[in-house]
PDB file of C-alpha atoms in Angstrom:
ATOM      1  CA  MET A1221      71.081  39.499  61.783  1.00  0.00           C
ATOM      2  CA  THR A1222      68.112  37.219  61.658  1.00  0.00           C
ATOM      3  CA  PHE A1223      64.605  38.702  61.912  1.00  0.00           C
ATOM      4  CA  LYS A1224      62.310  36.466  63.879  1.00  0.00           C
ATOM      5  CA  HIS A1225      58.488  36.640  63.426  1.00  0.00           C
ATOM      6  CA  SER A1226      56.395  36.343  66.507  1.00  0.00           C
ATOM      7  CA  LYS A1227      53.358  34.109  66.578  1.00  0.00           C
ATOM      8  CA  GLU A1228      51.042  37.125  66.950  1.00  0.00           C
ATOM      9  CA  PHE A1229      52.485  38.807  63.831  1.00  0.00           C
ATOM     10  CA  THR A1230      51.997  35.653  61.764  1.00  0.00           C
ATOM     11  CA  ILE A1231      48.392  35.289  62.917  1.00  0.00           C
ATOM     12  CA  GLY A1232      47.607  38.959  62.223  1.00  0.00           C
ATOM     13  CA  LEU A1233      49.183  38.801  58.765  1.00  0.00           C
ATOM     14  CA  SER A1234      47.182  35.663  57.965  1.00  0.00           C
ATOM     15  CA  VAL A1235      43.943  37.340  59.069  1.00  0.00           C
ATOM     16  CA  ILE A1236      44.654  40.399  56.902  1.00  0.00           C
ATOM     17  CA  ILE A1237      45.433  38.272  53.877  1.00  0.00           C
ATOM     18  CA  ALA A1238      42.280  36.210  54.460  1.00  0.00           C
ATOM     19  CA  MET A1239      40.141  39.374  54.700  1.00  0.00           C
ATOM     20  CA  VAL A1240      41.663  40.758  51.519  1.00  0.00           C
ATOM     21  CA  VAL A1241      41.025  37.483  49.699  1.00  0.00           C
ATOM     22  CA  LEU A1242      37.461  37.370  51.056  1.00  0.00           C
ATOM     23  CA  TYR A1243      36.799  40.931  49.917  1.00  0.00           C
ATOM     24  CA  PHE A1244      38.081  40.323  46.439  1.00  0.00           C
ATOM     25  CA  GLY A1245      36.154  37.042  46.297  1.00  0.00           C
ATOM     26  CA  ILE A1246      32.902  38.712  47.295  1.00  0.00           C
ATOM     27  CA  GLU A1247      33.439  41.482  44.762  1.00  0.00           C
ATOM     28  CA  PHE A1248      34.248  38.899  42.106  1.00  0.00           C
ATOM     29  CA  LEU A1249      31.075  36.967  42.893  1.00  0.00           C
ATOM     30  CA  LYS A1250      29.141  40.222  42.650  1.00  0.00           C
ATOM     31  CA  GLY A1251      30.595  40.765  39.213  1.00  0.00           C
ATOM     32  CA  ASN A1252      32.768  43.706  40.269  1.00  0.00           C
ATOM     33  CA  ASN A1253      36.281  43.912  38.961  1.00  0.00           C
ATOM     34  CA  ILE A1254      38.053  46.313  41.277  1.00  0.00           C
ATOM     35  CA  PHE A1255      41.158  46.201  39.134  1.00  0.00           C
ATOM     36  CA  LYS A1256      39.244  47.416  36.074  1.00  0.00           C
ATOM     37  CA  PRO A1257      38.705  51.194  35.891  1.00  0.00           C
ATOM     38  CA  ALA A1258      35.090  52.329  35.605  1.00  0.00           C
ATOM     39  CA  ASN A1259      32.919  55.439  35.316  1.00  0.00           C
ATOM     40  CA  TYR A1260      30.076  55.840  37.762  1.00  0.00           C
ATOM     41  CA  TYR A1261      26.672  57.319  37.005  1.00  0.00           C
ATOM     42  CA  THR A1262      23.448  57.552  39.009  1.00  0.00           C
ATOM     43  CA  ALA A1263      19.811  57.172  38.080  1.00  0.00           C
ATOM     44  CA  THR A1264      16.659  57.707  40.149  1.00  0.00           C
ATOM     45  CA  TYR A1265      13.580  55.462  39.986  1.00  0.00           C
ATOM     46  CA  THR A1266      10.232  55.358  41.740  1.00  0.00           C
ATOM     47  CA  ASP A1267      10.146  51.538  41.705  1.00  0.00           C
ATOM     48  CA  VAL A1268      13.086  49.119  41.482  1.00  0.00           C
ATOM     49  CA  ALA A1269      11.196  45.871  42.077  1.00  0.00           C
ATOM     50  CA  GLY A1270      13.321  42.948  40.873  1.00  0.00           C
ATOM     51  CA  LEU A1271      16.502  45.025  40.570  1.00  0.00           C
ATOM     52  CA  ALA A1272      19.450  43.771  42.635  1.00  0.00           C
ATOM     53  CA  GLN A1273      23.000  44.876  43.200  1.00  0.00           C
ATOM     54  CA  SER A1274      25.362  43.568  40.469  1.00  0.00           C
ATOM     55  CA  ALA A1275      22.463  43.429  38.016  1.00  0.00           C
ATOM     56  CA  PRO A1276      23.728  43.879  34.440  1.00  0.00           C
ATOM     57  CA  VAL A1277      23.662  47.158  32.568  1.00  0.00           C
ATOM     58  CA  ASN A1278      23.205  46.497  28.833  1.00  0.00           C
ATOM     59  CA  LEU A1279      23.696  48.557  25.725  1.00  0.00           C
ATOM     60  CA  ASN A1280      22.092  47.106  22.594  1.00  0.00           C
ATOM     61  CA  GLY A1281      21.970  43.728  24.397  1.00  0.00           C
ATOM     62  CA  TYR A1282      25.664  43.791  25.343  1.00  0.00           C
ATOM     63  CA  LYS A1283      26.753  44.024  28.983  1.00  0.00           C
ATOM     64  CA  VAL A1284      28.720  47.266  29.508  1.00  0.00           C
ATOM     65  CA  GLY A1285      28.518  47.454  33.290  1.00  0.00           C
ATOM     66  CA  LEU A1286      26.556  46.568  36.374  1.00  0.00           C
ATOM     67  CA  VAL A1287      24.544  48.039  39.217  1.00  0.00           C
ATOM     68  CA  ASN A1288      27.061  49.093  41.861  1.00  0.00           C
ATOM     69  CA  SER A1289      24.639  50.043  44.635  1.00  0.00           C
ATOM     70  CA  ILE A1290      20.971  50.737  45.399  1.00  0.00           C
ATOM     71  CA  GLN A1291      20.021  53.309  48.039  1.00  0.00           C
ATOM     72  CA  TYR A1292      16.745  54.843  49.135  1.00  0.00           C
ATOM     73  CA  ASP A1293      16.571  58.653  48.747  1.00  0.00           C
ATOM     74  CA  TYR A1294      15.372  59.754  52.150  1.00  0.00           C
ATOM     75  CA  GLU A1295      15.512  63.413  51.113  1.00  0.00           C
ATOM     76  CA  HIS A1296      13.016  62.696  48.342  1.00  0.00           C
ATOM     77  CA  PRO A1297      10.646  59.983  49.643  1.00  0.00           C
ATOM     78  CA  GLY A1298       9.364  57.585  47.007  1.00  0.00           C
ATOM     79  CA  HIS A1299      12.613  57.633  45.038  1.00  0.00           C
ATOM     80  CA  VAL A1300      15.482  55.154  44.870  1.00  0.00           C
ATOM     81  CA  ILE A1301      18.990  56.078  43.783  1.00  0.00           C
ATOM     82  CA  VAL A1302      20.825  53.469  41.701  1.00  0.00           C
ATOM     83  CA  GLU A1303      24.552  53.811  41.050  1.00  0.00           C
ATOM     84  CA  LEU A1304      25.831  52.357  37.779  1.00  0.00           C
ATOM     85  CA  SER A1305      29.383  51.181  37.181  1.00  0.00           C
ATOM     86  CA  LEU A1306      30.178  51.336  33.463  1.00  0.00           C
ATOM     87  CA  ASP A1307      33.263  50.552  31.403  1.00  0.00           C
ATOM     88  CA  LYS A1308      35.858  53.321  31.423  1.00  0.00           C
ATOM     89  CA  GLU A1309      35.964  53.442  27.608  1.00  0.00           C
ATOM     90  CA  LEU A1310      32.217  54.005  27.335  1.00  0.00           C
ATOM     91  CA  ARG A1311      31.281  57.654  26.821  1.00  0.00           C
ATOM     92  CA  LEU A1312      27.647  58.614  27.299  1.00  0.00           C
ATOM     93  CA  PRO A1313      26.185  61.514  25.326  1.00  0.00           C
ATOM     94  CA  GLU A1314      23.726  63.913  26.908  1.00  0.00           C
ATOM     95  CA  GLY A1315      20.152  62.642  26.801  1.00  0.00           C
ATOM     96  CA  THR A1316      21.100  59.033  27.529  1.00  0.00           C
ATOM     97  CA  GLN A1317      18.392  57.236  29.525  1.00  0.00           C
ATOM     98  CA  ALA A1318      18.724  54.379  31.990  1.00  0.00           C
ATOM     99  CA  VAL A1319      15.656  52.191  31.407  1.00  0.00           C
ATOM    100  CA  LEU A1320      14.743  49.609  34.032  1.00  0.00           C
ATOM    101  CA  VAL A1321      13.591  46.441  32.211  1.00  0.00           C
ATOM    102  CA  THR A1322      11.872  43.463  33.883  1.00  0.00           C
ATOM    103  CA  ASP A1323      11.847  40.066  32.179  1.00  0.00           C
ATOM    104  CA  MET A1324       9.175  37.340  32.386  1.00  0.00           C
ATOM    105  CA  LEU A1325      10.699  35.868  35.552  1.00  0.00           C
ATOM    106  CA  GLY A1326      10.593  39.228  37.336  1.00  0.00           C
ATOM    107  CA  THR A1327      14.371  39.817  37.187  1.00  0.00           C
ATOM    108  CA  ALA A1328      15.228  43.452  36.437  1.00  0.00           C
ATOM    109  CA  SER A1329      18.177  44.956  34.591  1.00  0.00           C
ATOM    110  CA  ILE A1330      19.224  48.352  33.239  1.00  0.00           C
ATOM    111  CA  SER A1331      19.209  49.079  29.519  1.00  0.00           C
ATOM    112  CA  LEU A1332      20.860  52.242  28.188  1.00  0.00           C
ATOM    113  CA  ASN A1333      19.164  54.319  25.485  1.00  0.00           C
ATOM    114  CA  MET A1334      21.930  56.444  24.023  1.00  0.00           C
ATOM    115  CA  GLY A1335      21.281  60.119  23.417  1.00  0.00           C
ATOM    116  CA  THR A1336      21.969  61.927  20.137  1.00  0.00           C
ATOM    117  CA  SER A1337      23.861  64.910  21.522  1.00  0.00           C
ATOM    118  CA  THR A1338      27.518  65.500  20.687  1.00  0.00           C
ATOM    119  CA  ASN A1339      28.226  66.608  24.263  1.00  0.00           C
ATOM    120  CA  MET A1340      29.426  63.841  26.550  1.00  0.00           C
ATOM    121  CA  LEU A1341      28.481  63.381  30.204  1.00  0.00           C
ATOM    122  CA  GLU A1342      31.097  63.499  32.876  1.00  0.00           C
ATOM    123  CA  SER A1343      31.578  60.566  35.241  1.00  0.00           C
ATOM    124  CA  GLY A1344      29.254  60.917  38.212  1.00  0.00           C
ATOM    125  CA  ALA A1345      26.465  62.562  36.194  1.00  0.00           C
ATOM    126  CA  GLU A1346      22.860  61.604  36.764  1.00  0.00           C
ATOM    127  CA  LEU A1347      20.965  59.752  34.046  1.00  0.00           C
ATOM    128  CA  PRO A1348      17.175  59.981  33.647  1.00  0.00           C
ATOM    129  CA  GLY A1349      15.678  56.798  35.133  1.00  0.00           C
ATOM    130  CA  ILE A1350      12.797  55.303  33.147  1.00  0.00           C
ATOM    131  CA  ASN A1351      10.471  52.585  34.463  1.00  0.00           C
ATOM    132  CA  THR A1352       8.909  50.248  31.894  1.00  0.00           C
ATOM    133  CA  PRO A1353       6.048  47.967  32.840  1.00  0.00           C
ATOM    134  CA  GLY A1354       6.998  44.312  32.970  1.00  0.00           C
ATOM    135  CA  LEU A1355       4.926  41.355  31.903  1.00  0.00           C
ATOM    136  CA  MET A1356       2.790  41.393  35.037  1.00  0.00           C
ATOM    137  CA  GLY A1357       2.378  45.161  34.705  1.00  0.00           C
ATOM    138  CA  ASN A1358       1.102  44.773  31.190  1.00  0.00           C
ATOM    139  CA  ILE A1359      -1.274  42.082  32.378  1.00  0.00           C
ATOM    140  CA  THR A1360      -2.548  44.302  35.181  1.00  0.00           C
ATOM    141  CA  ASP A1361      -2.847  47.466  33.117  1.00  0.00           C
ATOM    142  CA  GLU A1362      -4.064  46.077  29.813  1.00  0.00           C
ATOM    143  CA  LEU A1363      -5.357  42.548  30.104  1.00  0.00           C
ATOM    144  CA  LEU A1364      -7.315  42.734  33.361  1.00  0.00           C
ATOM    145  CA  PRO A1365      -9.610  45.613  32.226  1.00  0.00           C
ATOM    146  CA  SER A1366     -10.371  43.701  29.043  1.00  0.00           C
ATOM    147  CA  VAL A1367     -11.097  40.565  31.043  1.00  0.00           C
ATOM    148  CA  ALA A1368     -13.329  42.550  33.418  1.00  0.00           C
ATOM    149  CA  SER A1369     -15.320  43.914  30.470  1.00  0.00           C
ATOM    150  CA  MET A1370     -15.646  40.400  29.026  1.00  0.00           C
ATOM    151  CA  VAL A1371     -17.002  38.818  32.223  1.00  0.00           C
ATOM    152  CA  PRO A1372     -20.632  40.015  31.728  1.00  0.00           C
ATOM    153  CA  LYS A1373     -20.557  38.827  28.109  1.00  0.00           C
ATOM    154  CA  ILE A1374     -19.175  35.461  29.187  1.00  0.00           C
ATOM    155  CA  ASP A1375     -21.898  35.141  31.818  1.00  0.00           C
ATOM    156  CA  SER A1376     -24.557  35.953  29.219  1.00  0.00           C
ATOM    157  CA  LEU A1377     -22.993  33.442  26.839  1.00  0.00           C
ATOM    158  CA  ILE A1378     -22.993  30.728  29.517  1.00  0.00           C
ATOM    159  CA  THR A1379     -26.660  31.471  30.284  1.00  0.00           C
ATOM    160  CA  SER A1380     -27.525  31.203  26.600  1.00  0.00           C
ATOM    161  CA  LEU A1381     -25.596  27.941  26.333  1.00  0.00           C
ATOM    162  CA  ASN A1382     -27.433  26.499  29.329  1.00  0.00           C
ATOM    163  CA  THR A1383     -30.763  27.471  27.757  1.00  0.00           C
ATOM    164  CA  LEU A1384     -29.707  25.978  24.456  1.00  0.00           C
ATOM    165  CA  VAL A1385     -28.477  22.741  26.014  1.00  0.00           C
ATOM    166  CA  SER A1386     -31.677  22.297  28.036  1.00  0.00           C
ATOM    167  CA  ASP A1387     -33.820  22.637  24.898  1.00  0.00           C
ATOM    168  CA  PRO A1388     -35.550  19.281  24.136  1.00  0.00           C
ATOM    169  CA  ALA A1389     -34.986  19.864  20.444  1.00  0.00           C
ATOM    170  CA  ILE A1390     -31.245  19.697  21.015  1.00  0.00           C
ATOM    171  CA  LYS A1391     -31.580  16.339  22.765  1.00  0.00           C
ATOM    172  CA  SER A1392     -33.753  15.060  19.937  1.00  0.00           C
ATOM    173  CA  SER A1393     -31.200  16.278  17.397  1.00  0.00           C
ATOM    174  CA  LEU A1394     -28.409  14.566  19.286  1.00  0.00           C
ATOM    175  CA  ASP A1395     -30.421  11.339  19.343  1.00  0.00           C
ATOM    176  CA  ASN A1396     -30.958  11.658  15.608  1.00  0.00           C
ATOM    177  CA  ILE A1397     -27.258  12.256  15.136  1.00  0.00           C
ATOM    178  CA  ASP A1398     -26.505   9.107  17.148  1.00  0.00           C
ATOM    179  CA  ALA A1399     -28.920   7.132  14.996  1.00  0.00           C
ATOM    180  CA  THR A1400     -27.385   8.607  11.860  1.00  0.00           C
ATOM    181  CA  MET A1401     -23.906   7.716  13.030  1.00  0.00           C
ATOM    182  CA  LEU A1402     -25.090   4.157  13.775  1.00  0.00           C
ATOM    183  CA  ASN A1403     -26.555   3.925  10.275  1.00  0.00           C
ATOM    184  CA  LEU A1404     -23.329   5.242   8.841  1.00  0.00           C
ATOM    185  CA  LYS A1405     -21.405   2.628  10.821  1.00  0.00           C
ATOM    186  CA  ASN A1406     -23.670  -0.146   9.544  1.00  0.00           C
ATOM    187  CA  GLY A1407     -23.428   1.228   6.024  1.00  0.00           C
ATOM    188  CA  SER A1408     -19.662   1.311   6.301  1.00  0.00           C
ATOM    189  CA  SER A1409     -19.659  -2.305   7.475  1.00  0.00           C
ATOM    190  CA  ASN A1410     -21.922  -3.341   4.589  1.00  0.00           C
ATOM    191  CA  LEU A1411     -19.753  -1.420   2.160  1.00  0.00           C
ATOM    192  CA  ALA A1412     -16.679  -3.188   3.511  1.00  0.00           C
ATOM    193  CA  THR A1413     -18.447  -6.534   2.985  1.00  0.00           C
ATOM    194  CA  VAL A1414     -19.352  -5.574  -0.570  1.00  0.00           C
ATOM    195  CA  MET A1415     -15.813  -4.432  -1.223  1.00  0.00           C
ATOM    196  CA  ASN A1416     -14.539  -7.784   0.029  1.00  0.00           C
ATOM    197  CA  ARG A1417     -16.843  -9.500  -2.446  1.00  0.00           C
ATOM    198  CA  MET A1418     -15.795  -7.272  -5.305  1.00  0.00           C
ATOM    199  CA  PRO A1419     -12.929  -9.546  -6.516  1.00  0.00           C
ATOM    200  CA  GLY A1420     -15.371 -12.465  -6.996  1.00  0.00           C
ATOM    201  CA  ILE A1421     -17.885 -10.175  -8.689  1.00  0.00           C
ATOM    202  CA  ALA A1422     -15.136  -8.850 -10.925  1.00  0.00           C
ATOM    203  CA  ASN A1423     -14.165 -12.404 -11.881  1.00  0.00           C
ATOM    204  CA  ASP A1424     -17.805 -13.249 -12.637  1.00  0.00           C
ATOM    205  CA  ALA A1425     -18.109 -10.091 -14.667  1.00  0.00           C
ATOM    206  CA  ALA A1426     -14.958 -11.010 -16.606  1.00  0.00           C
ATOM    207  CA  ALA A1427     -16.374 -14.498 -17.274  1.00  0.00           C
ATOM    208  CA  THR A1428     -19.696 -12.948 -18.353  1.00  0.00           C
ATOM    209  CA  VAL A1429     -17.910 -10.570 -20.713  1.00  0.00           C
ATOM    210  CA  SER A1430     -15.977 -13.515 -22.145  1.00  0.00           C
ATOM    211  CA  ASN A1431     -19.253 -15.400 -22.665  1.00  0.00           C
ATOM    212  CA  PHE A1432     -20.760 -12.343 -24.324  1.00  0.00           C
ATOM    213  CA  ARG A1433     -17.766 -12.174 -26.628  1.00  0.00           C
ATOM    214  CA  THR A1434     -18.204 -15.861 -27.524  1.00  0.00           C
ATOM    215  CA  MET A1435     -21.934 -15.322 -28.080  1.00  0.00           C
ATOM    216  CA  SER A1436     -21.176 -12.285 -30.189  1.00  0.00           C
ATOM    217  CA  THR A1437     -18.834 -14.368 -32.347  1.00  0.00           C
ATOM    218  CA  SER A1438     -21.522 -17.049 -32.656  1.00  0.00           C
ATOM    219  CA  LEU A1439     -24.143 -14.438 -33.514  1.00  0.00           C
ATOM    220  CA  VAL A1440     -21.866 -13.036 -36.188  1.00  0.00           C
ATOM    221  CA  SER A1441     -21.458 -16.546 -37.643  1.00  0.00           C
ATOM    222  CA  ILE A1442     -25.244 -17.186 -37.476  1.00  0.00           C
ATOM    223  CA  SER A1443     -25.865 -13.832 -39.066  1.00  0.00           C
ATOM    224  CA  GLY A1444     -23.552 -14.805 -41.923  1.00  0.00           C
ATOM    225  CA  ASP A1445     -25.362 -18.137 -42.333  1.00  0.00           C
ATOM    226  CA  LEU A1446     -28.734 -16.407 -42.285  1.00  0.00           C
ATOM    227  CA  SER A1447     -27.488 -13.970 -44.878  1.00  0.00           C
ATOM    228  CA  GLU A1448     -26.365 -16.898 -47.048  1.00  0.00           C
ATOM    229  CA  VAL A1449     -29.709 -18.687 -46.574  1.00  0.00           C
ATOM    230  CA  SER A1450     -31.544 -15.482 -47.351  1.00  0.00           C
ATOM    231  CA  ALA A1451     -29.533 -15.095 -50.532  1.00  0.00           C
ATOM    232  CA  LYS A1452     -30.329 -18.689 -51.541  1.00  0.00           C
ATOM    233  CA  LEU A1453     -34.009 -18.189 -50.784  1.00  0.00           C
ATOM    234  CA  LYS A1454     -33.934 -15.055 -52.851  1.00  0.00           C
ATOM    235  CA  ASP A1455     -32.541 -16.996 -55.814  1.00  0.00           C
ATOM    236  CA  MET A1456     -35.113 -19.821 -55.526  1.00  0.00           C
ATOM    237  CA  PRO A1457     -38.304 -19.722 -57.749  1.00  0.00           C
ATOM    238  CA  LEU A1458     -40.633 -19.139 -54.815  1.00  0.00           C
ATOM    239  CA  ASP A1459     -43.571 -18.070 -56.958  1.00  0.00           C
ATOM    240  CA  ALA A1460     -43.596 -21.316 -58.975  1.00  0.00           C
ATOM    241  CA  THR A1461     -43.128 -23.366 -55.802  1.00  0.00           C
ATOM    242  CA  VAL A1462     -46.037 -21.610 -54.125  1.00  0.00           C
ATOM    243  CA  GLN A1463     -48.249 -22.173 -57.198  1.00  0.00           C
ATOM    244  CA  ASN A1464     -47.324 -25.894 -57.256  1.00  0.00           C
ATOM    245  CA  LEU A1465     -48.133 -26.166 -53.547  1.00  0.00           C
ATOM    246  CA  TYR A1466     -51.444 -24.418 -54.169  1.00  0.00           C
ATOM    247  CA  ALA A1467     -52.298 -26.791 -57.055  1.00  0.00           C
ATOM    248  CA  THR A1468     -51.298 -29.807 -54.949  1.00  0.00           C
ATOM    249  CA  SER A1469     -53.500 -28.634 -52.081  1.00  0.00           C
ATOM    250  CA  GLN A1470     -56.399 -28.174 -54.522  1.00  0.00           C
ATOM    251  CA  SER A1471     -55.907 -31.735 -55.820  1.00  0.00           C
ATOM    252  CA  LEU A1472     -55.850 -33.058 -52.252  1.00  0.00           C
ATOM    253  CA  ASN A1473     -59.037 -31.190 -51.517  1.00  0.00           C
ATOM    254  CA  ASP A1474     -60.734 -32.732 -54.576  1.00  0.00           C
ATOM    255  CA  LEU A1475     -59.540 -36.208 -53.559  1.00  0.00           C
ATOM    256  CA  ILE A1476     -60.848 -35.724 -50.014  1.00  0.00           C
ATOM    257  CA  LYS A1477     -64.214 -34.549 -51.391  1.00  0.00           C
ATOM    258  CA  LYS A1478     -64.456 -37.645 -53.572  1.00  0.00           C
ATOM    259  CA  LEU A1479     -63.558 -39.878 -50.633  1.00  0.00           C
ATOM    260  CA  ASN A1480     -66.281 -38.261 -48.607  1.00  0.00           C
ATOM    261  CA  GLU A1481     -68.931 -38.723 -51.341  1.00  0.00           C
ATOM    262  CA  PRO A1482     -70.755 -42.077 -50.718  1.00  0.00           C
ATOM    263  CA  ASN A1483     -71.786 -42.524 -54.394  1.00  0.00           C
ATOM    264  CA  SER A1484     -68.249 -42.320 -55.767  1.00  0.00           C
ATOM    265  CA  THR A1485     -66.097 -45.388 -56.258  1.00  0.00           C
ATOM    266  CA  LEU A1486     -63.563 -44.349 -53.602  1.00  0.00           C
ATOM    267  CA  GLY A1487     -66.398 -43.323 -51.319  1.00  0.00           C
ATOM    268  CA  ARG A1488     -68.009 -46.707 -51.657  1.00  0.00           C
ATOM    269  CA  LEU A1489     -64.725 -48.440 -50.931  1.00  0.00           C
ATOM    270  CA  ILE A1490     -64.360 -46.386 -47.759  1.00  0.00           C
ATOM    271  CA  ASN A1491     -67.970 -46.069 -46.630  1.00  0.00           C
ATOM    272  CA  ASP A1492     -69.535 -49.456 -47.743  1.00  0.00           C
ATOM    273  CA  GLU A1493     -69.691 -51.649 -44.636  1.00  0.00           C
ATOM    274  CA  THR A1494     -70.586 -54.805 -46.642  1.00  0.00           C
ATOM    275  CA  LEU A1495     -67.464 -54.456 -48.752  1.00  0.00           C
ATOM    276  CA  TYR A1496     -65.415 -54.026 -45.587  1.00  0.00           C
ATOM    277  CA  ARG A1497     -66.887 -57.226 -44.125  1.00  0.00           C
ATOM    278  CA  ASN A1498     -66.350 -59.203 -47.330  1.00  0.00           C
ATOM    279  CA  LEU A1499     -62.739 -58.058 -47.481  1.00  0.00           C
ATOM    280  CA  SER A1500     -62.288 -58.945 -43.818  1.00  0.00           C
ATOM    281  CA  ASN A1501     -63.821 -62.439 -44.382  1.00  0.00           C
ATOM    282  CA  ALA A1502     -61.670 -62.981 -47.480  1.00  0.00           C
ATOM    283  CA  SER A1503     -58.598 -62.006 -45.511  1.00  0.00           C
ATOM    284  CA  ALA A1504     -59.566 -64.445 -42.741  1.00  0.00           C
ATOM    285  CA  SER A1505     -60.210 -67.285 -45.278  1.00  0.00           C
ATOM    286  CA  LEU A1506     -56.884 -66.579 -46.963  1.00  0.00           C
ATOM    287  CA  ASP A1507     -55.165 -66.679 -43.596  1.00  0.00           C
ATOM    288  CA  SER A1508     -56.816 -70.080 -42.765  1.00  0.00           C
ATOM    289  CA  LEU A1509     -55.810 -71.416 -46.175  1.00  0.00           C
ATOM    290  CA  LEU A1510     -52.200 -70.411 -45.647  1.00  0.00           C
ATOM    291  CA  ILE A1511     -52.173 -72.068 -42.227  1.00  0.00           C
ATOM    292  CA  ASP A1512     -53.606 -75.302 -43.693  1.00  0.00           C
ATOM    293  CA  VAL A1513     -51.063 -75.221 -46.528  1.00  0.00           C
ATOM    294  CA  LYS A1514     -48.279 -74.992 -43.997  1.00  0.00           C
ATOM    295  CA  LYS A1515     -49.691 -77.951 -42.026  1.00  0.00           C
ATOM    296  CA  ASN A1516     -50.611 -80.188 -44.970  1.00  0.00           C
ATOM    297  CA  PRO A1517     -48.523 -79.225 -47.936  1.00  0.00           C
ATOM    298  CA  LYS A1518     -48.964 -82.669 -49.549  1.00  0.00           C
ATOM    299  CA  ARG A1519     -52.656 -82.052 -49.868  1.00  0.00           C
ATOM    300  CA  TYR A1520     -52.064 -79.205 -52.285  1.00  0.00           C
ATOM    301  CA  ILE A1521     -48.679 -79.985 -53.786  1.00  0.00           C
ATOM    302  CA  SER A1522     -47.906 -83.444 -55.242  1.00  0.00           C
ATOM    303  CA  ILE A1523     -44.443 -84.404 -56.305  1.00  0.00           C
ATOM    304  CA  LYS A1524     -44.051 -87.301 -58.759  1.00  0.00           C
ATOM    305  CA  LEU A1525     -40.758 -89.074 -59.152  1.00  0.00           C
ATOM    306  CA  LEU A1526     -39.941 -90.492 -62.614  1.00  0.00           C
TER     307      LEU A1526
END
């Protein structure tokens, strides 16, 4: 016997299968594993900003479950009931807290603070819900009051700065600083020029040192010669030489005195004008005689041939 499916049965079965697949897909995307057994706990908060369904539940940084549902507690206005789905193997001791933590981006999660009791909570028990201020909460509660108290001081500081900046002495100091910086720039440029000339100066200095060394050698040689001359002068009979020079100078003085005396023989030879003229005439006559002898030698010299 062959069982025949009607078109309506096939369509209905396809719709059911599609709905089942869609359900499991949605639960999978939410992070729920309906095939994995879990324990459920609840926690109540006054503010769940940033917390979403399927948000992670962490224990020491490790994910041990997720937020299964979030519902407003209409019987107790101002409170929100959060249901937690935790791993079946996880046992929570009494005193365990469910702390709502908000990160820098505003995303919230649940962190479990394990209690120290030896008694374990049953599935479905309620955990104390703790709200911790996030980054923006800390800014609002701690930073903003500090900033508000600093505003008057900042205003006073700005006023003082404006007064200080408008002081003519500050402008004069700034001008002086500019001039100083310009002088420093010029000095740096001059120093760079000097540094560029340093190799030539160093070469000149080396040449000068070499010349000094040569001069030093020459001075040493001259010093040796002077020492030798000094030794020779020391050995010479300087006293006798000086006495001879003194006697010679005395003789010269006596001779000069005699030449200057008109009655002495030498004085007459030097100072007698008549003698000078006679000698001059004799010299002229002798010169004429020599000239005549050269012109007429036969007049004075006769040569006789035998």
